[in-house]
Amino acid sequence: MLTLTPKGELICPADEIFDSTAILVQLSEAFENIQDNAARRNETVRILRDAQKAGRKTIADAFAKRPFDARPLTRSYTYLTDGLVCTAMQVAGTYLHPLATPTQGEKIAVLAVGGYGRGEMAPASDVDLLFLTPYKITAWAESVIESMLYMLWDLRLKVGHSSRTIKDCLRLGTEDFTIRTAMLEQRYLAGDAALAEELDNRLKTELFKGSERQFIEAKLQERDERHHKQGERYMVEPNVKEGKGGLRDLQSLYWIAKYIYGVQDVAELVPLGLFEPEEFSTFVEAEEFLWAVRSHLHLLTGRATEQLTFDLQVEVADRMGYEDRAGRRAVEVFMQRYFREATRVGELTRIFLTKLEASHVKGAALLERIFRRRPRVKAGYKVVHGRLDVADAKKFLSDKLNLLRLFEEGLRTGMLIHPDAMRLVTANLNLIDDDMRQNKEAQRIFLDLMLKHGNPERALRRMNELGVLSAFLPEFEHIVAMMQFNMYHSYTVDEHTIQTIVNLAQIERGELVESLPLASSILKRGVDRRVLYVALLLHDIAKGRPEDHSILGAQIARKVAPRLGLNKSDSETVEWLVRYHLLMSDMAQKRDISDPRTVRDFAKAVKTVKRLDLLTVLTVCDIRGVGPNTWNNWKATLLRALHAETKRALETGMEDLNRANRGTEAKKALRSALEDWSKADLKAETGRHYAPYWQGLNLSTHIEFAKMLRALEHSGDPGAMEIHLHPDDDRDATRACFAMADHPGIFARIAGALALVGANVVDARSYTTKDGYVTDAFWIQDAEGHPFEASRLPRLTQMIQKTLKGEVVARDALKSRDKIKKRERAFDVPTHIIFDNDGSEIYTIIEVDTRDRPGLLYDLTRTLAAANVYIANAVIATYGEQVVDAFYVKDMFGLKYHSESKQRGLETKLRKAITEGAERAIS
């Protein structure tokens, strides 16, 4: 007789999931008419498959109604699997291979191990089984196991299995911690119960006992390796199972607790004093939430998906019932909860390990024990296991400023804070009130944490995790664990803020002189550090609200800066920096900085060199804090150039910026670089270009074009073209120069040819000469955002030439290539098109802000060319899935687009091209 007992509440009634009595009746009736073993096995699979299908549907439907009830869900899948496995065992042992009088050696026990043994199963979890026999496996046992496995495989279960004796289990468990962990969670399912009990007793007495320290250290090492592989807790596409703060971290706690204390449930750790009741409820809440997310992932994809990718985040948020809130998408609200739970998992792990340390179970590293010097700590503190702890809790809490002093002492001594001290702080956050926030000494301590000890991130990150930062700075609470749903930002908003401060501290320590010479030299010359640190702390404080976060952030900064102890003038500077923290980045990346008007407008906005320097350092730290690969030489070159030009304008006057001055210098530099050229050739070269050419390109590009134009003239072929591709290491890109006879639409054709070879255009300049040629310079990168390898350039040149000659039609060839990857389709970027007639003296700037995709630039330039728009330059700024293309244009008569009806007409055509391309990209 088969009796299944659920291990707790299920998500729906047990017999709706798997009715074992009914199924056994069905089987025995079927077997009355079937004698052949193969046919009996097939009939068993048919009956079980129907039961499995019905059971899985019942569970999924119930979970859709209760999308957060993960505990009952995981038990339900376990219950269903138990039913399938036990029935398969019953059929194999009783009907297919019956034994009238079994000998002592012909016993078998089936045990669930690993997660299945623990009774926690997600929809697509593996089914790990241990077939236990007393001695070497007999022919009968082999037949039973084989028949059972075939039935389970036919049910499409992912079965991991091993057949061992008790002796094997003990030997293998000694050698391998993974096997030992799996057996720690063994659970009897069917067969010989006495054999399973013997294994359980012998594991405890012969394998687990006395090896607790070894086991803990192995598990912690596994955890560190896992975290290193998976990346930070705040990575925006986290792995729910293996990532930092994920389910595996909680399971490690359970394994260690079970190994040492023999507990069957985490609840038993409360009476043992390892967790406070409220900490236990945090554990349950975090575990329930993470299991719910994981289960939705499995149900959505129909397989064991553990990575919460962008496209799945949207769907999981929807299944769990999250909704849009003011200024934020449902997916962002959902992911904020996810990151907050992940942070709590980190806190629980710390608390638990400290308690173990206190009972001398976890060994300190040997070298640490030998060389550890006990640092001197201030009165009121003590050192426990090399960590900073509070000597007397009551005394400590009698002065609420101690809640900040603790972090100061941690930075001063270089010690980590003991989790008992952290617990004390977390339990008493209510002491941080308005009275304390206005306290001059509290303000001093807080600013010193950032300014005085050289590693502010350590204090800020710990304060953030414990809730101290949000208590002292309530405005910060809103952005804690807040995710921005896009491909540009690699971190949550609070972690990004801390990363920007990490960058500033690194520059101050002189660690980035080579990669950031400008920012390093500005700090060396001296700037107001307090202003910079406070501005960075507050620059994104208003993210995730409906209003513009720069404007609202400046209003918040106006209140917060004085509260942090800054005087009126410094507070105003902080407010200005927060208000305009994107200005320099936007000017450098979305405008042509060789256009005098760009620099003039920017100089008018910053007004002083002091503000320019502060904004430059803030911009560098902000861009570098977005993600590990956001900063590159291209951005560095743009910011350095904008800083140099603006500084010159502010120091020597705006008239220094006019085109004539810059043109004269550029021609002079070209003459001295081409000293072997004849005077006549030099005169022809310097006289054939219009003013924008001389200020829009650097000397090496001027030399390149001079040689290309000379080669064209010497060829005598009016249809000839010159294409030169060169690595431009200063800008992390490949420079592609094109020279040929001018004709309409050439810019678009080049954009199409480049799209076909998989090149991303990051900048483009187009100049016509007075004698009928066109010189176009494009800076391109490969799909990874790097310059193309030199070895690929000859082949790229050949392919581009074919397209430009019309041998390949870019428009047709691109149709199958401009697709958007599935995981990137969840991003919704609204299109904005702006006509700006003030940003340049001679051109209208058309700024197109939309969803990036392969071939977009070609679609836009083709549309403009068809409307007889002359494109002088294209400045391209990419932010993950969003792109801002700024085109500097004139109409066919060389005039700006002032007429509103012409602007609307162009906008309609551009929007149509974007929409058609977007539909093609997801088809």
PDB file of N, CA and C in Angstrom, residues 94 184 352 489 532 561 564 578 604 687 750 768 814 825:
ATOM      1  N   THR A  94       6.911  -4.653  -7.102  1.00  0.00           N
ATOM      2  CA  THR A  94       5.795  -5.584  -6.839  1.00  0.00           C
ATOM      3  C   THR A  94       5.327  -6.309  -8.099  1.00  0.00           C
ATOM      4  N   LEU A 184      23.395  14.960   3.461  1.00  0.00           N
ATOM      5  CA  LEU A 184      22.926  15.640   4.666  1.00  0.00           C
ATOM      6  C   LEU A 184      21.400  15.794   4.582  1.00  0.00           C
ATOM      7  N   PHE A 352      24.410  34.871  11.475  1.00  0.00           N
ATOM      8  CA  PHE A 352      24.517  33.441  11.756  1.00  0.00           C
ATOM      9  C   PHE A 352      25.983  33.024  11.917  1.00  0.00           C
ATOM     10  N   HIS A 489      22.452  51.061 -17.025  1.00  0.00           N
ATOM     11  CA  HIS A 489      22.897  51.046 -15.630  1.00  0.00           C
ATOM     12  C   HIS A 489      23.117  49.622 -15.124  1.00  0.00           C
ATOM     13  N   LEU A 532      32.170  68.328  -3.444  1.00  0.00           N
ATOM     14  CA  LEU A 532      32.162  67.209  -4.408  1.00  0.00           C
ATOM     15  C   LEU A 532      31.524  65.957  -3.824  1.00  0.00           C
ATOM     16  N   ALA A 561      21.891  69.863   1.962  1.00  0.00           N
ATOM     17  CA  ALA A 561      23.295  70.316   2.119  1.00  0.00           C
ATOM     18  C   ALA A 561      23.521  71.119   3.409  1.00  0.00           C
ATOM     19  N   LEU A 564      23.726  68.960   6.351  1.00  0.00           N
ATOM     20  CA  LEU A 564      24.973  68.183   6.498  1.00  0.00           C
ATOM     21  C   LEU A 564      26.130  69.085   6.931  1.00  0.00           C
ATOM     22  N   VAL A 578      24.062  69.377  -8.656  1.00  0.00           N
ATOM     23  CA  VAL A 578      23.010  68.355  -8.780  1.00  0.00           C
ATOM     24  C   VAL A 578      22.067  68.723  -9.934  1.00  0.00           C
ATOM     25  N   LYS A 604      28.855  79.619 -20.901  1.00  0.00           N
ATOM     26  CA  LYS A 604      27.888  80.553 -20.280  1.00  0.00           C
ATOM     27  C   LYS A 604      27.149  79.877 -19.125  1.00  0.00           C
ATOM     28  N   GLY A 687      43.082  75.657 -49.478  1.00  0.00           N
ATOM     29  CA  GLY A 687      42.063  76.567 -50.014  1.00  0.00           C
ATOM     30  C   GLY A 687      40.777  75.889 -50.419  1.00  0.00           C
ATOM     31  N   ILE A 750      26.947  55.458 -46.975  1.00  0.00           N
ATOM     32  CA  ILE A 750      28.077  55.017 -46.132  1.00  0.00           C
ATOM     33  C   ILE A 750      27.533  54.408 -44.831  1.00  0.00           C
ATOM     34  N   THR A 768      31.875  68.954 -47.584  1.00  0.00           N
ATOM     35  CA  THR A 768      32.070  69.053 -49.034  1.00  0.00           C
ATOM     36  C   THR A 768      33.186  70.070 -49.276  1.00  0.00           C
ATOM     37  N   LEU A 814      20.081  44.356 -45.219  1.00  0.00           N
ATOM     38  CA  LEU A 814      19.920  44.596 -43.776  1.00  0.00           C
ATOM     39  C   LEU A 814      18.650  43.979 -43.203  1.00  0.00           C
ATOM     40  N   ARG A 825      14.068  42.845 -25.754  1.00  0.00           N
ATOM     41  CA  ARG A 825      12.824  43.382 -26.318  1.00  0.00           C
ATOM     42  C   ARG A 825      11.907  44.008 -25.283  1.00  0.00           C
TER      43      ARG A 825
END
